[in-house]
Coordinates of C-alpha atoms in Angstrom, one line a residue:
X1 CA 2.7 -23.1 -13.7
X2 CA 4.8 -20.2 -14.0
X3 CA 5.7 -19.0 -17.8
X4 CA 9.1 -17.9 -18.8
X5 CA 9.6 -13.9 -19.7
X6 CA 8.9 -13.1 -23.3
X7 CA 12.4 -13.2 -25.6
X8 CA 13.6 -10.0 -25.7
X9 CA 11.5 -8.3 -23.4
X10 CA 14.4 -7.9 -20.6
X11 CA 18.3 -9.9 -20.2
X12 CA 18.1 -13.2 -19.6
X13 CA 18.0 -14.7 -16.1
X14 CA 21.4 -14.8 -14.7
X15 CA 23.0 -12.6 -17.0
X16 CA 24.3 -9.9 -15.8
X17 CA 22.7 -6.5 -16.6
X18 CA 25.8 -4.0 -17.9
X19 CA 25.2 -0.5 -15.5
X20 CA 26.8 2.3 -14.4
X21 CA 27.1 3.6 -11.0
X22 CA 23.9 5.8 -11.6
X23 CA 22.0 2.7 -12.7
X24 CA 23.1 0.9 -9.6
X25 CA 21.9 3.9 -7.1
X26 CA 18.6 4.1 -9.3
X27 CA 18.1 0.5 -8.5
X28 CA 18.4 0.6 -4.6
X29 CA 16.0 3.5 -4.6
X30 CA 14.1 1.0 -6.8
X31 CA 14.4 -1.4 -4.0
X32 CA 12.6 0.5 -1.2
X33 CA 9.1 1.1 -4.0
X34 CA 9.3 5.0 -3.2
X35 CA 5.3 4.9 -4.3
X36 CA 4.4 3.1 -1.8
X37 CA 6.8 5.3 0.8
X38 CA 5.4 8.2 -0.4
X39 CA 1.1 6.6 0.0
X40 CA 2.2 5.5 3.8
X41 CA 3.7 8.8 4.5
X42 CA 0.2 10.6 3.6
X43 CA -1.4 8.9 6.3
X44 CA 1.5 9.2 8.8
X45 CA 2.1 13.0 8.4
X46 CA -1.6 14.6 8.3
X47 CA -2.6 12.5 11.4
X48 CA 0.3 14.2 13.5
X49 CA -1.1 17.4 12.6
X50 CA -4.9 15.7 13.8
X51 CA -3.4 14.4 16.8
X52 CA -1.3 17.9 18.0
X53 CA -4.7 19.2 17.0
X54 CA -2.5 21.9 15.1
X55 CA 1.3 22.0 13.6
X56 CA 3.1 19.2 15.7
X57 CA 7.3 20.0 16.2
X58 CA 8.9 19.8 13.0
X59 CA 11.9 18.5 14.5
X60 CA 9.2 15.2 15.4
X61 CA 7.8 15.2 12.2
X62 CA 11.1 15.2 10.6
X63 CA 12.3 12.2 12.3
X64 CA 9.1 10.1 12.2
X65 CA 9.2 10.9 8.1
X66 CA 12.5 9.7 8.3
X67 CA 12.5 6.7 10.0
X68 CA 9.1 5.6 8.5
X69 CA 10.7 6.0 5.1
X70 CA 13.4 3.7 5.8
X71 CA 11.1 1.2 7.3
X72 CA 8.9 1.1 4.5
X73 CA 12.2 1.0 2.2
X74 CA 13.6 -2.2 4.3
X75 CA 10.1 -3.8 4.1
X76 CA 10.1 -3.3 0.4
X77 CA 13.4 -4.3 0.0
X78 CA 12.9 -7.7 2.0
X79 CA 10.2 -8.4 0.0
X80 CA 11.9 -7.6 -3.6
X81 CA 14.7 -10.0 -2.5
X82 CA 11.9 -12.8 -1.3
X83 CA 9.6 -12.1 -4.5
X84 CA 12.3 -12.2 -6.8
X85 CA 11.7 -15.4 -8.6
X86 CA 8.2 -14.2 -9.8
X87 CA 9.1 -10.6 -10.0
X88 CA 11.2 -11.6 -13.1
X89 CA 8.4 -13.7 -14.8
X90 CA 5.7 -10.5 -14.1
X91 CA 5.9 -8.0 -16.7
X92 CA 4.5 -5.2 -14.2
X93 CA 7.8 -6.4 -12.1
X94 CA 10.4 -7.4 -14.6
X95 CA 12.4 -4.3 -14.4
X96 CA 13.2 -4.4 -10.7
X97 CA 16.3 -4.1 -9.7
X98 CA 17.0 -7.9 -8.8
X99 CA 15.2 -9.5 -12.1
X100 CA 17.7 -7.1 -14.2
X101 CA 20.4 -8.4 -11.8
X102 CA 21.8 -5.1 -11.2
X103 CA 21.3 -5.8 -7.6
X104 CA 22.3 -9.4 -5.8
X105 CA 20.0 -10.8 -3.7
X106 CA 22.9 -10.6 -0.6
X107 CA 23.1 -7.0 -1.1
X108 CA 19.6 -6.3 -1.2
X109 CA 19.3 -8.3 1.6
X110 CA 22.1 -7.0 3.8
X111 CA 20.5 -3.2 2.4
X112 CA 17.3 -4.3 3.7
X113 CA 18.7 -4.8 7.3
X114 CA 21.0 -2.1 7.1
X115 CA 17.5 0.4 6.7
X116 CA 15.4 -1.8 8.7
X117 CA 18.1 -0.8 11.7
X118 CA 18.6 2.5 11.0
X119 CA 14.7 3.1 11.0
X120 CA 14.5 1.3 15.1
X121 CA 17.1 3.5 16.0
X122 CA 15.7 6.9 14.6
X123 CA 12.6 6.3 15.8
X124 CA 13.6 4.9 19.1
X125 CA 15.8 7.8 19.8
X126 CA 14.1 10.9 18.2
X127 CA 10.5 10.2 18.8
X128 CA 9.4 7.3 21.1
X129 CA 9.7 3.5 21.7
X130 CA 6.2 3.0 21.1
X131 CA 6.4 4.3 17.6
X132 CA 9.8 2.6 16.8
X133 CA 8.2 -0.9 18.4
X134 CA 5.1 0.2 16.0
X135 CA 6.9 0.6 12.6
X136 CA 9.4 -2.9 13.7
X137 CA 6.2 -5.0 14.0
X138 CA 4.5 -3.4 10.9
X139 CA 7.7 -4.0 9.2
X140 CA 7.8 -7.9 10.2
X141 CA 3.9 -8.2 9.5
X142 CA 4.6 -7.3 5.6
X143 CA 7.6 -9.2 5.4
X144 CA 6.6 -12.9 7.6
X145 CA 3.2 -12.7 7.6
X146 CA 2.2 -10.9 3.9
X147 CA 4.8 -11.9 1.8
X148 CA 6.3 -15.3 3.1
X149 CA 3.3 -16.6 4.0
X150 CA -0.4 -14.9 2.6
X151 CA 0.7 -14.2 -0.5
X152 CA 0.8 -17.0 -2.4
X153 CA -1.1 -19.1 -0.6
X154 CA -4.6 -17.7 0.0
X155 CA -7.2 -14.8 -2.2
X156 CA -7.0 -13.0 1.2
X157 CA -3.1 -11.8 1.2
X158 CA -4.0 -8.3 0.7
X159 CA -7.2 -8.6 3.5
X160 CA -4.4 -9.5 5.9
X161 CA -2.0 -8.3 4.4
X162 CA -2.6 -4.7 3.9
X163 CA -2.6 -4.6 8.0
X164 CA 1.2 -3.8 7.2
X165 CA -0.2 -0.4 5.6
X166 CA -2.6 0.7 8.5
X167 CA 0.2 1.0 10.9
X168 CA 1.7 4.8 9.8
X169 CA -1.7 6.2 11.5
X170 CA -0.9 4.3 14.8
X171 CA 2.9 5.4 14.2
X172 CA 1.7 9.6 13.6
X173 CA -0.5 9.0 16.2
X174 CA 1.6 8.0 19.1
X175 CA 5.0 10.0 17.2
X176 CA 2.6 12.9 18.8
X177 CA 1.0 11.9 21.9
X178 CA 3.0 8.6 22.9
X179 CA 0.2 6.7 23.7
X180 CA -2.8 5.3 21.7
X181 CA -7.0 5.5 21.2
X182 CA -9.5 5.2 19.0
X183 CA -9.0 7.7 16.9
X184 CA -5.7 6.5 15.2
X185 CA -7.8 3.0 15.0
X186 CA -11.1 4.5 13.2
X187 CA -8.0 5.7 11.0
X188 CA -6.3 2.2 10.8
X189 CA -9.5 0.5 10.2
X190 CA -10.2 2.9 6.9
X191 CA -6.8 1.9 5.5
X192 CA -7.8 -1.4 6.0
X193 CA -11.2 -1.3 4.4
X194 CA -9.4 0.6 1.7
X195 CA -6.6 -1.7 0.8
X196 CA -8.8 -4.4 -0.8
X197 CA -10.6 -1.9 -3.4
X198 CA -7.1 -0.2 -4.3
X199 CA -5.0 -3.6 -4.4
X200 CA -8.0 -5.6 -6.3
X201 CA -8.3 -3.3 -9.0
X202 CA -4.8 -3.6 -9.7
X203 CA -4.7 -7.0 -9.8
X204 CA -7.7 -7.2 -12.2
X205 CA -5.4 -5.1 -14.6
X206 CA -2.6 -7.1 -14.0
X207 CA -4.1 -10.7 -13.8
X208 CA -2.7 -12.5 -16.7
X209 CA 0.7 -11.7 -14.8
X210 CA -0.2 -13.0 -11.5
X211 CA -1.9 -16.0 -12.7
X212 CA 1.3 -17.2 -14.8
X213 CA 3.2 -16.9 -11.6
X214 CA 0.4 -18.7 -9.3
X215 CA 0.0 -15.9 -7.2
X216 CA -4.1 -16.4 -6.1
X217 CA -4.9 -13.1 -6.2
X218 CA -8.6 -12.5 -6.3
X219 CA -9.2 -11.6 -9.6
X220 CA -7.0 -14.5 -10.7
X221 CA -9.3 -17.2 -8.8
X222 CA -12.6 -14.9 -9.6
X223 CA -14.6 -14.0 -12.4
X224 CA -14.7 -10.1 -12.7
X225 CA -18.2 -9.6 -11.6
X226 CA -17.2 -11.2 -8.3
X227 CA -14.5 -8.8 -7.7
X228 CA -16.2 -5.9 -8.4
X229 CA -19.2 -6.9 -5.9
X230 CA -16.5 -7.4 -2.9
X231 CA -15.1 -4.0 -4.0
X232 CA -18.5 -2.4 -3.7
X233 CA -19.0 -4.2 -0.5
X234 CA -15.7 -3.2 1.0
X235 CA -16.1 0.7 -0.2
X236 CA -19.2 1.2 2.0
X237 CA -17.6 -0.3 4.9
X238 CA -14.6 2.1 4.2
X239 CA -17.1 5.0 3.8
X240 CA -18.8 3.9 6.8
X241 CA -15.7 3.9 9.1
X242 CA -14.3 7.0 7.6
X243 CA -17.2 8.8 9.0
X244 CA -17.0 7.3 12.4
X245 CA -14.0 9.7 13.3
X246 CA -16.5 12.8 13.4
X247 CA -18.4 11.4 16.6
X248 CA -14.8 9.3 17.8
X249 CA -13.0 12.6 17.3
X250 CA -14.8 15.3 17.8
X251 CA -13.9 16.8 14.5
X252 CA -15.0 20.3 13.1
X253 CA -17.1 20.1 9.8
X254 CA -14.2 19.9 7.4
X255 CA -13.7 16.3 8.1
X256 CA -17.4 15.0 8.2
X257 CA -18.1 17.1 5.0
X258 CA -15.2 15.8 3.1
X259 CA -15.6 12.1 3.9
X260 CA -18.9 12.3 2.5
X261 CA -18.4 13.7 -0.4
X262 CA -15.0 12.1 -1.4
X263 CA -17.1 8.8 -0.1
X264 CA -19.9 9.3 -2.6
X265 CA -17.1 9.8 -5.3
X266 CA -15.8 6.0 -4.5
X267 CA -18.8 4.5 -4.4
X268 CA -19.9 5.8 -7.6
X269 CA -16.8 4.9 -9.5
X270 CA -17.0 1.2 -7.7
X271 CA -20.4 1.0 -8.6
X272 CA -19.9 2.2 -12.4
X273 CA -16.3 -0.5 -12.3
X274 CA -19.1 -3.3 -10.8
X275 CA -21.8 -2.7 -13.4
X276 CA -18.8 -2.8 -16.1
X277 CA -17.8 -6.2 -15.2
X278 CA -21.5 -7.4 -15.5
X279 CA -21.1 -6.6 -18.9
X280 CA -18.4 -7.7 -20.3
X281 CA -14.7 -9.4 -19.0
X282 CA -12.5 -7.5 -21.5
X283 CA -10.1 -5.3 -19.1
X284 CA -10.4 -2.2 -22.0
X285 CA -14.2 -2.1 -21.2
X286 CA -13.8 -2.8 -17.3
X287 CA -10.9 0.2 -17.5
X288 CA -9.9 -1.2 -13.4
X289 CA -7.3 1.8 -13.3
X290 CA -9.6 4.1 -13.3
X291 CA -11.1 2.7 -9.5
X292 CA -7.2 2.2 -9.2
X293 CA -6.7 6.2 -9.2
X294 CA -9.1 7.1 -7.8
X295 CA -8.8 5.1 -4.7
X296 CA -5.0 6.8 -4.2
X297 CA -7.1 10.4 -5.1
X298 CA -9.8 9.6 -2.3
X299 CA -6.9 8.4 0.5
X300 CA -5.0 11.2 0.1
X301 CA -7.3 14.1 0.3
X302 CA -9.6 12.0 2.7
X303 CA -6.0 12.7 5.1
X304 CA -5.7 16.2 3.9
X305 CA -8.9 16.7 5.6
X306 CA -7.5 15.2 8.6
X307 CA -4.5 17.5 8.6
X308 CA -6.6 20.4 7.8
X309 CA -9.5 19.7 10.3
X310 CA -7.8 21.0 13.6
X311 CA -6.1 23.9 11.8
X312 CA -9.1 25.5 10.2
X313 CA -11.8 24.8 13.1

């Protein structure tokens, strides 16, 4: 059963939140999670440079940055105005936009659509139908099928889920080429054996909150040594398929080299998180944010290397 917000921790629900104009801008920025824009534009971006096997038009990239920005804005937005009820009982979420009630739900909503258009058309006019019919379904996929249906009803939401996030390196992909292949897959597939590490280790930090709100996240449902074997388990499948690009691809040795060695890094620091949680269930000894980091250090320069790959060799 959920639990009410602390007293005094943020305004009561329904009460209006006093704010200025600035406050109500910083808020709809709020809306679209500019985080999470910025994590799926790292896999969008360096896998246009993989696939023109060099600098792709910056005209394209341009307009595939800017209309998968306001897709991943109108997804987060959707799901801010869906999410609301437990977003204000969470105290990793209470300061959103709608639990402050700085925003209404109608206007996030209608903002939500608003971007959500704006991204089809970009996309459809300045780069390709494929790519525009690619970031519209991935868009949908988080919205109907993560957050209005696996969320709160099953410990795999963020298995399933976290397809949402693979799409950007079938969207870079075919923003370049128009077409798709395995390579953006192998690409796809390591996002997806990615998400569950990255997304269960914050959840182990915040499971107090998600558990008050019945969200069944894993590490809600799961003692901590159980979570920290399926992250193991799911790093050295991610490892695994991150080096399956080199034969897919063709790559020079950049890629290969840094796979492995950012590879080893994860594994190590799931390995040490694991071991952790054998020991003891107190979150300052399991320290989960430290996996947490250093998944979002391993994604991003594992797609550096892909950027860099055709450039150097």
């Amino acid at each position: 059963m959920a639990h009410p917000p602390a007293a005094g921790d943020e305004p009561a629900p329904g009460r209006p939140a006093k704010a200025g104009w600035r406050d109500v801008v910083a808020a709809y920025v709020g809306l679209t999670k500019p985080r999470v824009i910025e994590l799926l534009l790292l896999t969008t971006v360096p896998v246009m440079f993989f696939a023109a096997r060099g600098v792709p038009p910056l005209g394209l990239v341009l307009a595939t940055v800017v209309g998968g920005a306001l897709s991943a804005g109108s997804a987060s937005a959707y799901n801010c105005v869906y999410d609301r009820d437990i977003d204000e009982q969470m105290r990793r979420t209470r300061r959103r936009a709608l639990p402050r009630h700085i925003v209404t739900p109608l206007s996030a909503l209608v903002f939500a659509t608003v971007l959500a258009v704006l991204s089809t058309v970009v996309l459809l006019v300045w780069v390709n139908p494929l790519s525009a019919a690619l970031s519209l379904g991935a868009n949908a996929f988080y919205v109907l099928g993560y957050t209005m249906v696996l969320k709160r009803r099953t410990t795999q939401n963020i298995v399933w889920g976290g397809i949402a996030g693979c799409f950007p390196a079938l969207i870079g992909w075919t923003a370049v080429t128009g077409e798709l292949s395995w390579v953006p897959i192998v690409l796809f597939m390591v996002v997806f054996f990615w998400t569950p590490p990255h997304t269960w280790a914050l959840a182990l930090r915040y499971r107090e909150d998600y558990a008050n709100v019945d969200v069944p996240m894993l590490p809600v449902v799961a003692p901590a040594p159980v979570v920290g074997r399926q992250i193991v388990l799911y790093s050295y499948v991610m490892v695994a398929t991150s080096l399956l690009l080199w034969p897919v691809a063709g790559t020079g040795p950049v890629y290969p080299v840094a796979a492995a060695v950012l590879g080893v890094v994860f594994l190590v620091e799931a390995h040490r998180m694991w071991a952790r949680t054998r020991r003891s269930e107190d979150l300052s000894v399991i320290a989960p944010m430290r996996l947490f980091h250093t998944s979002n250090l391993y994604l991003s320069l594992l797609f550096v290397a892909v950027a860099l790959d055709p450039i150097l060799f």
